[in-house]
CSV table of C-alpha atoms in Angstrom, one decimal:
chain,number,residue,atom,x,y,z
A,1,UNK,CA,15.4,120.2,104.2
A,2,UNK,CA,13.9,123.2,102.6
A,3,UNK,CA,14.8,126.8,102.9
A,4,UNK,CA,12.4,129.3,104.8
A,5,UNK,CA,12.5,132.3,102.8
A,6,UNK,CA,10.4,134.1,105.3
A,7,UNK,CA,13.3,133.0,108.3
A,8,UNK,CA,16.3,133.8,106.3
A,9,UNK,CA,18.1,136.8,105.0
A,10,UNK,CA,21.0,137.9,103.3
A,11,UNK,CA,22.1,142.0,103.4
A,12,UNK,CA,24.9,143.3,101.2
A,13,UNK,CA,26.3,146.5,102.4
A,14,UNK,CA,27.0,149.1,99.5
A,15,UNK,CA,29.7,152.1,100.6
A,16,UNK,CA,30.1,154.9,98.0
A,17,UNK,CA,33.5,156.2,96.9
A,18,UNK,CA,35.5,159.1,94.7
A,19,UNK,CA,35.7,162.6,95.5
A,20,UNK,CA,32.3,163.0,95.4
A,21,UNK,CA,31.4,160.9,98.0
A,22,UNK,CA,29.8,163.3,100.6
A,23,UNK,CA,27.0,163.5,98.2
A,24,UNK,CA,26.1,160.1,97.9
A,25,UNK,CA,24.4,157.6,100.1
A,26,UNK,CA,25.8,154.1,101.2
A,27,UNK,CA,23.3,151.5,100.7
A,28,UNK,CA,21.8,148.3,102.1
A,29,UNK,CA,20.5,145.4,99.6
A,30,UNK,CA,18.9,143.0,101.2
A,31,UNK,CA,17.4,139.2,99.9
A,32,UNK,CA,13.8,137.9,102.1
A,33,UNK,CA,13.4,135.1,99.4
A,34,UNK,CA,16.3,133.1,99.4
A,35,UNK,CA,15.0,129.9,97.7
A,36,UNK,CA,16.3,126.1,97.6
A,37,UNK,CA,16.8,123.0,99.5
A,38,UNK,CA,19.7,121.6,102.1
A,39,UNK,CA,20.5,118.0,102.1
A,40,UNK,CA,22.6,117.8,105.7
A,41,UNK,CA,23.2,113.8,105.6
A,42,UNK,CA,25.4,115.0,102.2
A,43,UNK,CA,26.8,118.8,103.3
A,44,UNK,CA,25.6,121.0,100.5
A,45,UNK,CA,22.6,123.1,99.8
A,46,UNK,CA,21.6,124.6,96.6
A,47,UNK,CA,19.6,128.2,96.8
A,48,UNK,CA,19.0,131.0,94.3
A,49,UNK,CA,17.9,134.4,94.7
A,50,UNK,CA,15.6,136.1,92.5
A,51,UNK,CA,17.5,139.6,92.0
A,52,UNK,CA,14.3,141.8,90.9
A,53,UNK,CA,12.8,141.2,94.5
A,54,UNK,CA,15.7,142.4,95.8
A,55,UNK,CA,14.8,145.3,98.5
A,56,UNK,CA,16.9,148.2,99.1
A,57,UNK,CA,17.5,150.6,101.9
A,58,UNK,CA,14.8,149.2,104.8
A,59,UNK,CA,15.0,151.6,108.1
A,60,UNK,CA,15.6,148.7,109.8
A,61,UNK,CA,18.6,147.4,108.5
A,62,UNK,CA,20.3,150.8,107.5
A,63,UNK,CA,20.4,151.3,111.2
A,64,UNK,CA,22.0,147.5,111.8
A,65,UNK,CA,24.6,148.9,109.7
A,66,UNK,CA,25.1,151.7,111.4
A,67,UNK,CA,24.1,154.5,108.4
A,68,UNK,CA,22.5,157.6,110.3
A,69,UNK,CA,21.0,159.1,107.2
A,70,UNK,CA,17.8,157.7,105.5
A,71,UNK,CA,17.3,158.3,101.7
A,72,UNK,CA,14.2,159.5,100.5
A,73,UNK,CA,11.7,157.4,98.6
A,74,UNK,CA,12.8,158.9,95.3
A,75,UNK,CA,16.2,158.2,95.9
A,76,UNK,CA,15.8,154.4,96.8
A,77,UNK,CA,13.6,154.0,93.8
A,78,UNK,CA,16.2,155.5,91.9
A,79,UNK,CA,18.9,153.3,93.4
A,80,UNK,CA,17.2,150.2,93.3
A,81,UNK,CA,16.2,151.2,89.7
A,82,UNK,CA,19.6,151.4,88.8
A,83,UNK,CA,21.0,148.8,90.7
A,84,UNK,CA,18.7,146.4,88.9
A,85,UNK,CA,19.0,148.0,85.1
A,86,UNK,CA,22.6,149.3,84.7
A,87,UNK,CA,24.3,146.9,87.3
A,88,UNK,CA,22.8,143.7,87.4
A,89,UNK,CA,21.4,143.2,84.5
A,90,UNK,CA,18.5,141.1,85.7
A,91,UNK,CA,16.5,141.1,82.2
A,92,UNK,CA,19.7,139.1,81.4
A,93,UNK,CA,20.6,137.4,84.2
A,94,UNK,CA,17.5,137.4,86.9
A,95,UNK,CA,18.7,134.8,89.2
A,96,UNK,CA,21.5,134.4,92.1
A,97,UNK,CA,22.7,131.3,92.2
A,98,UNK,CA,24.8,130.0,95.2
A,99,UNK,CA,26.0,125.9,95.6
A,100,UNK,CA,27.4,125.0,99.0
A,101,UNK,CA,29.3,122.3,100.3
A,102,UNK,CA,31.0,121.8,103.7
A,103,UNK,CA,34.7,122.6,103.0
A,104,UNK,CA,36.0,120.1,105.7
A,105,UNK,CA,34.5,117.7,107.8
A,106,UNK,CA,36.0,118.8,111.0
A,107,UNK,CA,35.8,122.8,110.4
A,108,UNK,CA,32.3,124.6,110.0
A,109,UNK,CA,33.6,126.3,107.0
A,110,UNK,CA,31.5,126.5,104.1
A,111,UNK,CA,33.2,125.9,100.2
A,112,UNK,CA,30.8,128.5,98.4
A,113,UNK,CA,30.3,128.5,94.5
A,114,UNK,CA,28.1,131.9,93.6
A,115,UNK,CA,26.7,132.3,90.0
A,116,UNK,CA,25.8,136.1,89.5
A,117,UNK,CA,26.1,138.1,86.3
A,118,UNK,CA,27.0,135.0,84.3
A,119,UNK,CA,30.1,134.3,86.2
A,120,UNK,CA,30.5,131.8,89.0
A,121,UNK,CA,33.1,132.4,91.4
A,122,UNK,CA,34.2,129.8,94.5
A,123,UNK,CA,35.1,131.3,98.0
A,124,UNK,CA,36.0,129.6,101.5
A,125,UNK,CA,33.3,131.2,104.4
A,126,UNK,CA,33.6,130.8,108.0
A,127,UNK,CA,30.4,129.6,109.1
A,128,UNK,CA,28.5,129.3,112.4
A,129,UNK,CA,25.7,126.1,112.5
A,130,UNK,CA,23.0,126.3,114.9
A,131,UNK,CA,20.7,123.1,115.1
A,132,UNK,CA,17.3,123.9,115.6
A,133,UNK,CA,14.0,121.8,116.4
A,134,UNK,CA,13.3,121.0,113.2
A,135,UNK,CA,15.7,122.5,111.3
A,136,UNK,CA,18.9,124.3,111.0
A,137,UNK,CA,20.5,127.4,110.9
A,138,UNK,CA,23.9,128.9,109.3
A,139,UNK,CA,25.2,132.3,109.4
A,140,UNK,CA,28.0,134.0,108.6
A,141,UNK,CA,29.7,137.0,106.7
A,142,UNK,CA,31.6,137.5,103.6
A,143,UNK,CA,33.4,140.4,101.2
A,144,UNK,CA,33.5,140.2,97.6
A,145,UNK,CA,33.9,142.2,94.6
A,146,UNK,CA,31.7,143.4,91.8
A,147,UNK,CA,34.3,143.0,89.2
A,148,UNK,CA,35.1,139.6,90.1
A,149,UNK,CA,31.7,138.7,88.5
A,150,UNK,CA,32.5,140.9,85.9
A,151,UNK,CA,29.7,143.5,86.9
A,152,UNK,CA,31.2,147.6,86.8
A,153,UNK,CA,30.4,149.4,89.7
A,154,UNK,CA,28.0,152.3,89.1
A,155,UNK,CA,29.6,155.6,89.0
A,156,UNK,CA,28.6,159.3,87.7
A,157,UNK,CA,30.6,162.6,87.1
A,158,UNK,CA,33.7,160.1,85.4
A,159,UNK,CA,33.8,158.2,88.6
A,160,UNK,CA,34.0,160.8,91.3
A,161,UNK,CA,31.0,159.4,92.8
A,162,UNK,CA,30.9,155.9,93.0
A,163,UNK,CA,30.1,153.1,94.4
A,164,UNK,CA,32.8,150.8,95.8
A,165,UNK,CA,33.6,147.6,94.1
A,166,UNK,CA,34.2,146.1,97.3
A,167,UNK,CA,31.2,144.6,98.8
A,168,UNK,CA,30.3,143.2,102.7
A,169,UNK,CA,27.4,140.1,102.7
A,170,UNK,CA,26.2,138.9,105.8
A,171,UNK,CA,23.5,136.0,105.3
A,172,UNK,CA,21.4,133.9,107.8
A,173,UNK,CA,19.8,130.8,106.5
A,174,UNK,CA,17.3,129.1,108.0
A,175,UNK,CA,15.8,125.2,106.5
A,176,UNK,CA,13.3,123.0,108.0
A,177,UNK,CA,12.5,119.6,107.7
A,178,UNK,CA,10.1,118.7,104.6
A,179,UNK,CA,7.4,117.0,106.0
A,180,UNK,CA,6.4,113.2,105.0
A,181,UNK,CA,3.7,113.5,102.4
A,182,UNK,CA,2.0,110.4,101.1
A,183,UNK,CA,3.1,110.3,97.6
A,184,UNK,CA,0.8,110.3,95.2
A,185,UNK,CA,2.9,110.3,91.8
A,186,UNK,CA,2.3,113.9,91.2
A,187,UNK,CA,4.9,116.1,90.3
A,188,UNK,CA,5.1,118.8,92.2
A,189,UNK,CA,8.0,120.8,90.1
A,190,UNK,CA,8.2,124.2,89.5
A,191,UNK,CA,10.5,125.2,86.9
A,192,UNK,CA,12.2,128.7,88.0
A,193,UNK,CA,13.1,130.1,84.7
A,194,UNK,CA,14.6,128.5,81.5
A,195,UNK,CA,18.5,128.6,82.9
A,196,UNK,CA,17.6,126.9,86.1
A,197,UNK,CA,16.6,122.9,86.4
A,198,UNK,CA,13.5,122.6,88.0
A,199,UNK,CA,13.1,122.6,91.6
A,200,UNK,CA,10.7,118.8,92.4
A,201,UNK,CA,9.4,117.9,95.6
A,202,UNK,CA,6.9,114.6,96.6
């Protein structure tokens, strides 16, 4: 199966921190383009995420995370300009990079192994799996933190505003079937940059 970027979505919610606080924003990052394939007879899926396509502070899901306050345009340019320079680092490190594997046979848990800044870290996620004509669906939610990956929060004014290091992800992934294609001994690869094997299809 192959992942629907334009049916799937992952939001990381961003809270700000330090004594300064009340002049900050908290933030939504969110992922449309969630890339990769899910082989279900075997229980894993392999999926990256291109960070400099990452979006940041849509109406929409600001108000699914309950922030009543809408940054300007400047300000999410700014933000996103940061977020993608200073924090992640994506001239060094462009891609997300997340391996999954069914953590037990009988529990929908998910064993999850995400590569991000250069570090790859494992976590256990409860999962819920909807089967779908054609496809399948898993969602489910997740904390982290920044340091863990080795990545220093943003901060100004020595910290008293800040962003926390503690992060909430909620993701929803949606994969369809590939359909039969008559094979014609064409390669259809496309290599996704020079750290990443190439993703093939027939």
């Amino acid at each position: 199966m192959r992942i629907d970027p334009q049916r799937s979505l992952v939001v990381v919610e961003v809270r700000r921190a330090g004594a300064l606080a009340r002049l900050g924003h908290d933030h939504v990052v969110a992922s449309h383009d969630v890339e990769g394939f899910l082989a279900l007879a075997e229980g894993r899926a392999d999926m990256y995420v291109a960070l400099d396509r990452l979006a940041v502070d849509e109406p929409a899901l600001r108000s699914e995370a309950g922030f009543d306050t809408q940054p300007t345009s400047d300000a999410v340019a700014g933000t996103r300009r940061n977020m993608l320079e200073k924090v992640l680092g994506t001239e060094r490190f462009p891609f997300a990079l997340i391996r999954v594997a069914r953590a037990d046979a009988g529990r929908p848990d998910l064993s999850v192994a995400i590569t991000l800044h250069g570090a790859t870290r494992a976590f256990e996620i409860p999962a819920q799996i909807e089967t779908l004509p054609r496809g399948i669906a898993v969602s489910g939610r997740m904390t982290f933190k920044q340091t863990d990956f080795g990545i220093a929060p943003f901060s100004v004014f020595g910290g008293a505003l800040r962003v926390e290091d503690r992060l909430d992800l909620r993701f929803r992934i949606l994969a369809t079937e590939i359909g039969n294609r008559p094979h014609t001994g064409d390669s259809h690869c496309r290599p996704i940059s020079s750290t990443i094997e190439q993703k093939c299809t027939t």
